[in-house]
XYZ file of C-alpha atoms in Angstrom:
556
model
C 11.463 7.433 14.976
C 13.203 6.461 11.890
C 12.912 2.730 11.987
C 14.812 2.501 8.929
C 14.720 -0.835 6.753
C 13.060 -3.167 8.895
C 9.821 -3.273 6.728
C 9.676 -7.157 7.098
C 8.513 -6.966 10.689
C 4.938 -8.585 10.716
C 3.982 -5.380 12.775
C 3.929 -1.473 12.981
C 7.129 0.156 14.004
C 7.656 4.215 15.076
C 10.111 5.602 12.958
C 12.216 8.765 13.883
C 14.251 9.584 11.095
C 12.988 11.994 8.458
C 12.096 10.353 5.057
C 12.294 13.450 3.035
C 14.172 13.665 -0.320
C 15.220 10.196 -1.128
C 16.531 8.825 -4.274
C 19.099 7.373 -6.129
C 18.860 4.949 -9.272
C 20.542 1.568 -9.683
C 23.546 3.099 -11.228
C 24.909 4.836 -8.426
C 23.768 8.234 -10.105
C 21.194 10.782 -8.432
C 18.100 9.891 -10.390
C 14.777 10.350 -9.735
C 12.664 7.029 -9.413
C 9.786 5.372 -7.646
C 8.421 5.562 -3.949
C 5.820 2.728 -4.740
C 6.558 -0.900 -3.042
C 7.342 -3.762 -5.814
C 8.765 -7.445 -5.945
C 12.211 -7.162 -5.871
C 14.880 -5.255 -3.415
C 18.225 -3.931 -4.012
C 20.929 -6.212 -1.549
C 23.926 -7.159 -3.036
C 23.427 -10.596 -3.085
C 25.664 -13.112 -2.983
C 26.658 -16.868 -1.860
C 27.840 -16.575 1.655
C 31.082 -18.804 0.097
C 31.660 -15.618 -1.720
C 32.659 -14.215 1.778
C 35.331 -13.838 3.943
C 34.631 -15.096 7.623
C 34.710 -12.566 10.199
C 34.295 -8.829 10.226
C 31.967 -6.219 12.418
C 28.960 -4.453 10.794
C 28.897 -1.327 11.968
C 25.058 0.933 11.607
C 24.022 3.596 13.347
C 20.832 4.195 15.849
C 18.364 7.275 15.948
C 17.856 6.226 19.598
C 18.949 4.415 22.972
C 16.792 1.695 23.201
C 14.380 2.883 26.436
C 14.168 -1.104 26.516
C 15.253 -3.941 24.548
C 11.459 -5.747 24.992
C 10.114 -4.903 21.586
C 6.427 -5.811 22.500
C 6.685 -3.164 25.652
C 5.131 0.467 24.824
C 8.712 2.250 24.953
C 9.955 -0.608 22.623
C 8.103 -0.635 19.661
C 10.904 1.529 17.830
C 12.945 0.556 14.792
C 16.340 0.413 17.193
C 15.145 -1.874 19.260
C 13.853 -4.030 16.277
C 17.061 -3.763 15.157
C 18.573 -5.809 17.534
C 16.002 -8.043 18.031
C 15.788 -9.275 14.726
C 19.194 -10.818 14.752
C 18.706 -12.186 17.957
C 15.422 -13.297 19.128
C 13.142 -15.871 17.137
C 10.331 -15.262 14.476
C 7.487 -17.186 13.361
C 7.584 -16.207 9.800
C 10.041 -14.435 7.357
C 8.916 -12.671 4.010
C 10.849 -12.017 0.468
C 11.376 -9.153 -1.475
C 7.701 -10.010 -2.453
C 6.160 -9.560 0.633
C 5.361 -13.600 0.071
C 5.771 -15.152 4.296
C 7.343 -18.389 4.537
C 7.926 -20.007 8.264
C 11.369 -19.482 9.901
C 12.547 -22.993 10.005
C 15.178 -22.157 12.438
C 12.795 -21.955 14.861
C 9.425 -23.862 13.641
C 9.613 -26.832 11.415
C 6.138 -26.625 10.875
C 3.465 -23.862 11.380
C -0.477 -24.492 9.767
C -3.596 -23.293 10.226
C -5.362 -26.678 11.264
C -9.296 -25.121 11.667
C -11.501 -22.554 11.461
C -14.607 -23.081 13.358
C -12.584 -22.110 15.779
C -9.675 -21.051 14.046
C -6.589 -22.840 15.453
C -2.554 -22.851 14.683
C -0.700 -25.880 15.135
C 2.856 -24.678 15.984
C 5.904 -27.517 15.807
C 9.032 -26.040 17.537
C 12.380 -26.987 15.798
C 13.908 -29.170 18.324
C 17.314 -28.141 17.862
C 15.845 -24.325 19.031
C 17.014 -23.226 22.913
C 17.210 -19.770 24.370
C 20.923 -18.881 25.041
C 20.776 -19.664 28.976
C 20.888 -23.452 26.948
C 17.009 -23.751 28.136
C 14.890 -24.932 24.972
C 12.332 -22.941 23.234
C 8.754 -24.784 24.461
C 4.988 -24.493 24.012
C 5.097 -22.085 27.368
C 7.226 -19.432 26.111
C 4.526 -19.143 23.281
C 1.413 -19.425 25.824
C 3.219 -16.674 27.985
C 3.510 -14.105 25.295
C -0.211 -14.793 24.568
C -1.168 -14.115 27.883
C 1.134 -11.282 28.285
C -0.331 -9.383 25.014
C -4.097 -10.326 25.444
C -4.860 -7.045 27.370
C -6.513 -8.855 29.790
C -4.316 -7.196 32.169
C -3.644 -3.677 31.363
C -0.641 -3.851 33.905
C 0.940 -5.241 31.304
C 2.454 -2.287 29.047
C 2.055 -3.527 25.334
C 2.799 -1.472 21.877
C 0.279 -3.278 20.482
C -1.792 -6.652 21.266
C -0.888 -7.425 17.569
C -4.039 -10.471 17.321
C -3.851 -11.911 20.566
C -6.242 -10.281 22.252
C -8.315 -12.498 20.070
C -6.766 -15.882 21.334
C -8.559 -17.882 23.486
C -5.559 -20.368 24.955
C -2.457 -22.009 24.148
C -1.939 -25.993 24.932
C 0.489 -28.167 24.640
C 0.796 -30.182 21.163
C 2.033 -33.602 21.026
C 5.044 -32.511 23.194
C 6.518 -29.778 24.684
C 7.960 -28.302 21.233
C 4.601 -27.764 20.090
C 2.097 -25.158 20.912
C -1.752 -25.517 19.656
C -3.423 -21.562 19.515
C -7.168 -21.397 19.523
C -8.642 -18.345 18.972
C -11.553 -17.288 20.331
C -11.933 -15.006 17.448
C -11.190 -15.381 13.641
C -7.838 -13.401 13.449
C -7.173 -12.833 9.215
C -3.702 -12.085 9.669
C -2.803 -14.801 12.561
C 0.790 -15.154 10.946
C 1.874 -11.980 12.491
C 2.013 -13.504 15.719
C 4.982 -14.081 17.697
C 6.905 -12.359 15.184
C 9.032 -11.965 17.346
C 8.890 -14.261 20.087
C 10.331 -13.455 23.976
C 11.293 -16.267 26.549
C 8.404 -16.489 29.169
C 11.114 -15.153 31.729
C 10.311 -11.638 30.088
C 6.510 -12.050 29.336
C 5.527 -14.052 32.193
C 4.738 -11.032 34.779
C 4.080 -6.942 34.082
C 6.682 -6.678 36.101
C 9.049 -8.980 34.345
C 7.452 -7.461 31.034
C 9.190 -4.034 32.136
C 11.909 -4.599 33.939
C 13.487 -8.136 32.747
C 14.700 -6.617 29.046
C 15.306 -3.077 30.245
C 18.499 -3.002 30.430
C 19.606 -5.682 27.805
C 18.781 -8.999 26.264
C 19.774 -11.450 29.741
C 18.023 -14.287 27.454
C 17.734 -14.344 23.667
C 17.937 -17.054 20.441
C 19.116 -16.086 17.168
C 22.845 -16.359 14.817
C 24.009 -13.668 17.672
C 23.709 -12.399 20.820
C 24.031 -9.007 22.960
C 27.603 -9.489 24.349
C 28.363 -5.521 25.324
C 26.222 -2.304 26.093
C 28.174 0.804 26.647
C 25.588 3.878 27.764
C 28.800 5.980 28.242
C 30.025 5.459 24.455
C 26.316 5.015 22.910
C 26.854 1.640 21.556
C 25.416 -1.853 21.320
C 27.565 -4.793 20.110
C 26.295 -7.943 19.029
C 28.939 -11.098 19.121
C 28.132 -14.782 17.824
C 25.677 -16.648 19.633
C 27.908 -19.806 20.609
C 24.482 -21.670 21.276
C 23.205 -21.163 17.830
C 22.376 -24.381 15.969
C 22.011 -22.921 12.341
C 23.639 -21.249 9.600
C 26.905 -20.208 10.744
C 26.908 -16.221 10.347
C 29.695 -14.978 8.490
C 29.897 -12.009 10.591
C 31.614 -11.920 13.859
C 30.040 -8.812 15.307
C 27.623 -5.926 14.704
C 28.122 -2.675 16.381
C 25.508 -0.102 16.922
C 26.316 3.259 17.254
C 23.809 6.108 18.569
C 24.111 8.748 16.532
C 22.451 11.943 15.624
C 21.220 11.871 12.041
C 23.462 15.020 10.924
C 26.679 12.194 11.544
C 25.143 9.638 9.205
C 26.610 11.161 6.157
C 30.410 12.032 7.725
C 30.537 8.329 9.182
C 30.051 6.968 5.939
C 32.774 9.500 3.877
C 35.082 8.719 7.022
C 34.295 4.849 7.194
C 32.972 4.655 10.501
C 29.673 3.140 9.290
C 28.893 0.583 6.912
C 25.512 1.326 6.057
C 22.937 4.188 6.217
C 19.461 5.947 5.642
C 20.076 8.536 3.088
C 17.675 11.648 3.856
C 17.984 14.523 1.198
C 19.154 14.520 -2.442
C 22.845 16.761 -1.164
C 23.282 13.802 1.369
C 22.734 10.986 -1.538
C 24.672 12.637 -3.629
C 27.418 13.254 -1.140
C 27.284 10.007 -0.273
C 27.676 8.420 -3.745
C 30.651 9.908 -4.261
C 32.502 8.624 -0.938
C 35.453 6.310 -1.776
C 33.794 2.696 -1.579
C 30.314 3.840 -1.278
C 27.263 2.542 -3.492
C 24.077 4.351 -2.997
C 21.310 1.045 -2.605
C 17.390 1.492 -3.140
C 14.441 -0.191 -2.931
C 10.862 1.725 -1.699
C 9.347 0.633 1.726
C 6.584 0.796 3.091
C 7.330 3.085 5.664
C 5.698 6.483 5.676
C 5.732 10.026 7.284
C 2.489 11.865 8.590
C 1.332 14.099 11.542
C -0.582 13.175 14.048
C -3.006 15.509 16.054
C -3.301 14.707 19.759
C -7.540 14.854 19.736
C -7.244 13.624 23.864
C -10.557 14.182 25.447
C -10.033 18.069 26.628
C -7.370 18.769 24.560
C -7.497 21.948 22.377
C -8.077 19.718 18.807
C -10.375 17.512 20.738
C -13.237 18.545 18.184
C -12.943 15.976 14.818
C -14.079 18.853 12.854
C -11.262 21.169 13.987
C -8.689 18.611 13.096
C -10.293 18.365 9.434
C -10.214 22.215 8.853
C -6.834 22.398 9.756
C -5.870 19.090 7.925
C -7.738 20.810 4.914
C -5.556 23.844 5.225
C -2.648 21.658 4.615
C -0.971 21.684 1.237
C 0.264 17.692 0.905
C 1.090 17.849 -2.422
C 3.324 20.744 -1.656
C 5.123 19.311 1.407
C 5.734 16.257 -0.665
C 6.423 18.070 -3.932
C 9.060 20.184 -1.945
C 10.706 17.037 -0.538
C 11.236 14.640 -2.911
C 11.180 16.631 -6.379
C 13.908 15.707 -8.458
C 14.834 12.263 -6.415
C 10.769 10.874 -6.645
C 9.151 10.697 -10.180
C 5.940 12.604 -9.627
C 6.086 12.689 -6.222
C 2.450 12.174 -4.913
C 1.466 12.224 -1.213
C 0.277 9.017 0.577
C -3.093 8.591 0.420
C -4.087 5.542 2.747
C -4.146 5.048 6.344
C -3.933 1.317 6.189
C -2.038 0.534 3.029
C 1.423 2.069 1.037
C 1.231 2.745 -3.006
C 1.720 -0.713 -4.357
C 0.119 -2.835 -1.886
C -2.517 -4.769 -2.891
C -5.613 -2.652 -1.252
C -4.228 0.450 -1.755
C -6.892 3.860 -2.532
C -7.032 6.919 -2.210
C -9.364 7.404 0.761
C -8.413 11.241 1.514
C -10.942 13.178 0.039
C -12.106 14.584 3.725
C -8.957 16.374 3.922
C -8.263 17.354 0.477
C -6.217 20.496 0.345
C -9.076 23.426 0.147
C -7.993 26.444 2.578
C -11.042 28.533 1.708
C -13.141 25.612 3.018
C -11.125 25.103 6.261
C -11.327 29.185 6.594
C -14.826 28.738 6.465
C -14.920 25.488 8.637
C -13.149 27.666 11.031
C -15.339 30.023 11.799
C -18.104 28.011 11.668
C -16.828 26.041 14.634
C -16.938 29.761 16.432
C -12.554 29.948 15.715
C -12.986 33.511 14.743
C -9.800 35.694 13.361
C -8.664 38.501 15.935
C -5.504 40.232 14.138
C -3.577 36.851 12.551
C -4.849 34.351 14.807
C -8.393 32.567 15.479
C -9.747 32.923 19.093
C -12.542 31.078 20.369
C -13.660 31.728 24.209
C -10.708 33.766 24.922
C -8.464 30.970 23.723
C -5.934 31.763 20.965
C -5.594 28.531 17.638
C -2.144 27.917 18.607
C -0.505 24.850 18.132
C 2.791 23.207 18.908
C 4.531 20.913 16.454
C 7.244 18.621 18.334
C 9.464 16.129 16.097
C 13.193 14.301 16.395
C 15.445 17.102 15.282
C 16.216 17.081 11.944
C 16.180 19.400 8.959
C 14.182 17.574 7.054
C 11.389 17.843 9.813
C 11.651 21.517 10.565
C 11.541 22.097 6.447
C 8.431 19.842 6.103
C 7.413 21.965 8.994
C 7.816 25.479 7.852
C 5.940 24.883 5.316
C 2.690 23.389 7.278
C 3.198 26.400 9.461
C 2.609 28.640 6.570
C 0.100 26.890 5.271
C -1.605 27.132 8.272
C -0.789 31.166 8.588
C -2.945 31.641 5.608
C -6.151 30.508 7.252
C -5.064 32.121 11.220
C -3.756 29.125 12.553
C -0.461 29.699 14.493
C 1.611 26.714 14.513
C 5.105 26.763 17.024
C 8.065 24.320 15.761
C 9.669 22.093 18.905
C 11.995 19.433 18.237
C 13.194 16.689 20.376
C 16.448 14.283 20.733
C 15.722 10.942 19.638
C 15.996 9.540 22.509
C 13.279 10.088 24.617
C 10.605 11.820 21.918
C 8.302 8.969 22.467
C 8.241 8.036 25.953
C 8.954 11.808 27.391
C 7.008 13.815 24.855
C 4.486 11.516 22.553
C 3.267 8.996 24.857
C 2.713 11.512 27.574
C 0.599 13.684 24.690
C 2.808 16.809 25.445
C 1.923 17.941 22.051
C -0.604 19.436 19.763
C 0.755 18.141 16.549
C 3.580 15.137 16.297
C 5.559 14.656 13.185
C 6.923 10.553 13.060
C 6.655 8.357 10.875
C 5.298 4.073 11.038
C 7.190 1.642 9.450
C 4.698 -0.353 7.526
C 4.547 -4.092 7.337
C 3.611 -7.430 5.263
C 0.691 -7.621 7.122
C -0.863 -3.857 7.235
C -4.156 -4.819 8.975
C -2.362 -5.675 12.275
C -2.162 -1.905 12.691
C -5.776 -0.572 12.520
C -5.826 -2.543 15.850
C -2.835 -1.202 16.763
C -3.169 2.581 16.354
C -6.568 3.506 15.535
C -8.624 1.252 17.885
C -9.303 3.909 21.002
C -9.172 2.422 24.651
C -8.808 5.003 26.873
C -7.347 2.847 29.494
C -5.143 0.834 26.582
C -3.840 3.572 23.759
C -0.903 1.081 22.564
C 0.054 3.003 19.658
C -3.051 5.247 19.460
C -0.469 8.259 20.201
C -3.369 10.695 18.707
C -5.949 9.004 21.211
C -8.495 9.881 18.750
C -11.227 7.179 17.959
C -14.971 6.010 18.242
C -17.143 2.640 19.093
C -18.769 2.524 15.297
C -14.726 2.713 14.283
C -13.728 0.280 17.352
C -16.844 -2.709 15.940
C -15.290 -1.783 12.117
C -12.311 -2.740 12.683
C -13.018 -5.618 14.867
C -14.857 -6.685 11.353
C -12.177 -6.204 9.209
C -9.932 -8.290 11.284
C -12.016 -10.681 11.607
C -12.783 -11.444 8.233
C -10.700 -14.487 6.678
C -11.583 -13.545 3.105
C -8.414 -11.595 2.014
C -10.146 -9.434 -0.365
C -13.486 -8.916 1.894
C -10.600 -7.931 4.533
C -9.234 -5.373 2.045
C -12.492 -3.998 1.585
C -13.532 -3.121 5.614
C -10.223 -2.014 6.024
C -10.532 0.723 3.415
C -13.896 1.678 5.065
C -12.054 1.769 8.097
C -9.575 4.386 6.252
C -12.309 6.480 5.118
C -13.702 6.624 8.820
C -10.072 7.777 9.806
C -9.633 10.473 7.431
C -13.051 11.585 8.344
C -11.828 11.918 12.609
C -8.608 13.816 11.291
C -7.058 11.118 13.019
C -3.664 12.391 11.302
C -2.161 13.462 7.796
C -0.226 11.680 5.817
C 2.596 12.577 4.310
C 4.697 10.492 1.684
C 6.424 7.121 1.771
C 10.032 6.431 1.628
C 11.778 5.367 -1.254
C 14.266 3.574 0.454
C 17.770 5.096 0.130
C 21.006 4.060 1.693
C 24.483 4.570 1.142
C 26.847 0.706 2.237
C 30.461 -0.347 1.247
C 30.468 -1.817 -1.916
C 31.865 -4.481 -0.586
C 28.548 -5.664 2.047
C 26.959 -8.287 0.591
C 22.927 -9.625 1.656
C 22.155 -6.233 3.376
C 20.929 -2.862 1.909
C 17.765 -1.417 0.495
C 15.792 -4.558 1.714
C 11.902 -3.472 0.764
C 9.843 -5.576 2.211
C 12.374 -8.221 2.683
C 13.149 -10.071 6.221
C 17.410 -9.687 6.747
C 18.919 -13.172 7.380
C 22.274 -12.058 9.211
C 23.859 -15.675 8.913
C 24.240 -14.179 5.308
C 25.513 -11.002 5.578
C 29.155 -10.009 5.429
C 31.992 -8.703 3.196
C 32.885 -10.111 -0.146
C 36.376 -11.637 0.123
C-alpha cells in the first residue's frame, strides 16, 4: 500500500500507492530533482504562536484500516500508522536527519544500561495515562514483549521487530519504569515499542485481534479516535481531553478513504489538505490549484515486485525467479517513470538500505538486466519455447501480476510484461482495491508476482528480520515466503552485531544473498511529492522526519 510520509516509523510499513513520476522543486515549479534521502525536509515550519487555534486536517487513505492494531499482520499498513501516530505512544522520535531522540511525552528517560546482557532501562513520564485515565506502567511494556516474541504463533504479528530477542521485562524502581533484558544483543533495540499498545490489546491473541479491530477503545497521544463512519469511509480524530502535553493546535483530523484517481480533484476542489503526488500531469495540476504549494523531500520508501517462491508454487525454483528478474529492464521501468521529474533517475539497488543511507550499495548484480542470459537460463531449467510461451512438463510460464489499481502500476506493468514477452514469459495484469489487497490477495499468496511498495525506516535492519527471515509457520512480512537457514543464521548475525558499521557490513551480505534467491526486484524510491494549502504549517514532505501533531495547523 502507499504508506505515504510516515518514513519516521522505527519499522517497515506496506505501502499501496504507486510512487511513479514524482517531482517538483522548491519553487513550486515542475523540476526535476533528487530521489536520494538527505538532512533536511520540506514542512512549512513555523512557531505554533504563528497559528490560529482550531481547524480539521483533512488527508486521504488508500485503505480501510482491516484493524487499527498496527503490530497485527493486517495492520502493518501506512493508514493504520497514520492514525496511530497521533494517538498512541512512541519510544523514540527522529529529525529530518534521521538522528532518534526519546519522546519525552511518554519516557523521561530511556538508556542502554549493559551489554553483557544487553539491557534498557525505561523511565515512564509520570504524567503519561492511557485515555480510559489508567496510567502508562512497566506491564503495558512487558505485555507487548510477550505478545511480539513469537513464542506463541497464535499471536498474529507483522513483524517481531527485536523482541523475539528479549529475554523479560521487570519492574524498575516503580511501576513507571520497565527494565528489558535481552537474551540476545539486539543493534537496533531503539526500534522497540515504537509504537507502544495498552496491555488490554497485547495481553491475549485473542485480544491482539479482536480488541483494536474495530477502533482505538484505549489510546494516548495529543488526540484521540472520537468517530468511525464505514458507511461514509472516514476516520476522525478529536482532542484527547486526557492529554498532558503540548496543546495541539488542531481540533480535528479527518480521514477520508479514497481511491487514488480523487487525490488530485480533492485538492483543486479543497476537500483535502494534503496529498501524495503520483505523476508529473498530477504535480503539475496540482501546483497550479488556487492555494496549493507542491512540498518535497525524498523518503525512503520504495517500489519493487515480489515473486511468491511458496514451496510448490510455480516460481518456487530461485533460479527461475533470477532469469525472469534478469529479463527485467529496471532502468527502463524507472527511466519511464520518473524522467523529467528525477535527475538521472536510477533504479534502487539495495534490499536493506535507500540511496543516501549510510550502508547503501549496489548489491544487484545477480539480476542485472541481460535477457539473452535469462533466455538461456530458461531453457536450461528445461522452460522450453512452444509458439510465444515456455512450457515445461506440460505447464505453460504464465504469470499473474496483482497490484492496488492505479495507472501508475499497470504502466510500470506493461512494460515488465513486455519485457518479459521477449524472452516467452507471459505475464497477466490483475489489480486490486486497496482495501483488502493484502489480507485477501497477498497474505493468502494468490499471486505469482505482487507489485507494493515498503516504507523504509530510521532503523533499516529491523526489516531483514521482518521480511526476509523465512518461518514457514511465522511469514510476518515475508509475503514472497522465499528464504533459507544459511540466510536465517546471517541475519541473526547482522542483528546481532552492536558495532554499527560491522552491522552495515552483514547486512549488505545479507542483500547480496537476497538478490541471489530472487527474493524480489526493486524498483525506485520515492522522491517525496505532495501537494498542501499554503497555509498548513509543520506538515508536508517530512523525509525521514517523525510528525509532532501538537504543531501542526493553519497559519493565522
Amino acid at each position: 500500500m502507499r504508506i505515504t510520509s510516515a518514513c519516521a516509523r522505527l519499522a517497515l510499513s506496506l505501502v499501496v500507492v504507486g510512487l511513479t513520476a514524482t517531482g517538483c522543486g522548491g519553487d513550486n515549479a515542475a523540476a526535476p530533482g533528487t530521489s536520494t534521502v538527505g538532512s533536511t525536509n520540506d514542512i512549512n515550519p513555523r512557531d505554533p504562536s504563528e497559528l490560529r487555534d482550531g481547524g480539521n486536517l483533512r488527508l486521504a487513505l488508500t485503505n480501510f484500516p482491516e484493524t487499527f492494531n498496527y503490530l497485527h499482520v493486517d495492520g502493518g499498513t501506512e493508514s493504520v500508522f497514520s492514525i496511530v501516530e497521533a494517538t498512541m505512544p512512541t519510544a523514540f522520535v527522529s529529525d529530518a536527519a534521521g538522528q532518534l531522540s526519546i519522546d519525552h511525552d511518554f519516557f523521561t528517560d530511556i538508556k542502554l544500561t549493559g551489554t553483557g546482557p544487553q539491557q534498557v532501562e525505561y523511565t515512564i513520564n509520570p504524567k503519561a495515562m492511557w485515555s480510559d485515565g489508567s496510567p502508562i506502567t512497566w506491564e503495558d511494556l512487558r505485555s507487548q514483549a510477550n505478545a511480539l516474541s513469537g513464542k506463541d504463533n497464535a499471536f498474529l504479528v507483522s513483524g517481531t521487530g527485536g523482541f523475539e530477542r528479549v529475554g523479560k521485562v521487570e519492574r524498575g524502581a516503580d511501576d513507571r519504569q520497565a527494565v528489558v533484558t535481552f537474551d540476545r544483543p539486539y543493534s537496533e533495540w531503539q526500534g522497540l515499542f515504537n509504537p507502544l499498545y495498552p496491555k488490554s490489546v497485547t495481553a491475549t491473541p485473542d485480544t491482539f485481534t479482536n480488541a483494536a479491530k474495530n477502533g482505538l477503545p484505549v489510546s494516548a497521544g495529543p488526540f484521540v479516535v472520537s468517530s468511525i463512519d464505514r458507511s461514509q469511509n472516514r476516520i476522525v480524530l478529536g482532542r484527547n481531553p486526557r492529554w498532558w502535553g503540548d496543546t495541539p493546535k488542531l481540533d480535528s483530523v479527518t480521514f477520508s478513504v479514497l481511491d487514488h484517481s480523487a487525490w488530485l480533484p480533492a485538492i483543486q476542489n479543497n476537500e483535502l489538505d494534503i496529498a501524495y503526488m503520483s505523476g508529473i500531469e498530477n504535480v503539475s495540476a496540482a501546483r497550479n490549484a488556487a492555494n496549493v504549494v507542491i512540498r518535497r523531500t525524498p523518503e525512503p520508501t520504495w517500489s519493487h515486485i515480489t515473486f511468491n517462491g511458496a514451496p510448490g508454487s510455480l516460481l518456487a525454483d530461485p533460479q527461475l525467479r533470477v532469469a525472469i528478474s534478469k529479463a527485467i529492464d529496471r532502468q527502463g521501468v524507472v527511466t519511464a517513470s520518473q524522467h523529467g521529474v528525477v535527475d538521472d533517475p536510477k533504479p534502487l539497488n539495495n534490499h536493506v538500505f535507500v540511496a543516501g543511507q549510510k550502508g547503501y550499495q549496489d548489491n544487484a548484480a545477480p539480476i542485472a538486466y541481460d535477457p539473452d542470459e535469462a533466455a538461456r537460463m530458461l531453457d536450461a531449467l528445461g522452460w522450453k519455447l512452444n509458439g510465444d510461451v515456455r512450457e515445461k512438463d506440460g505447464r505453460k510460464l504464465e504469470l499473474r501480476d496483482v497490484m492496488y489499481q492505479q495507472d501508475q502500476w499497470v504502466q510500470t506493468a506493461q512494460i515488465v510484461q513486455q519485457n518479459l514477452a521477449k524472452v516467452g514469459v507471459k505475464l497477466s495484469i490483475q489489480t486490486v482495491p486497496g482495501t483488502g489487497l493484502f489480507t485477501n490477495v497477498i497474505d493468502p499468496g494468490n499471486f505469482d508476482l505482487a507489485q507494493f511498495s515498503w516504507n523504509g525506516s530510521v532503523l533499516p535492519l529491523s526489516g531483514l528480520r521482518q521480511i526476509y527471515y523465512y518461518d514457514p509457520a511465522d511469514l510476518q512480512g515475508n509475503k514472497a515466503r522465499i528464504g533459507t537457514p544459511e540466510l536465517n543464521a546471517l541475519i541473526d548475525r547482522t542483528l546481532s552485531e552492536l558495532d554499527p558499521d560491522k552491522a552495515i557490513q552483514l547486512a549488505n551480505e545479507c542483500d547480496r544473498m537476497i538478490f541471489e534467491e530472487g527474493y524480489s526486484v526493486p524498483l525506485h524510491q520515492a522522491a517525496g511529492t505532495y501537494a498542501a494549502r499554503t497555509d498548513l504549517a509543520n506538515y508536508g514532505a517530512f523525509g525521514l522526519a517523525s510528525r509532532d501533531y501538537t504543531k501542526v495547523g493553519f497559519l493565522k
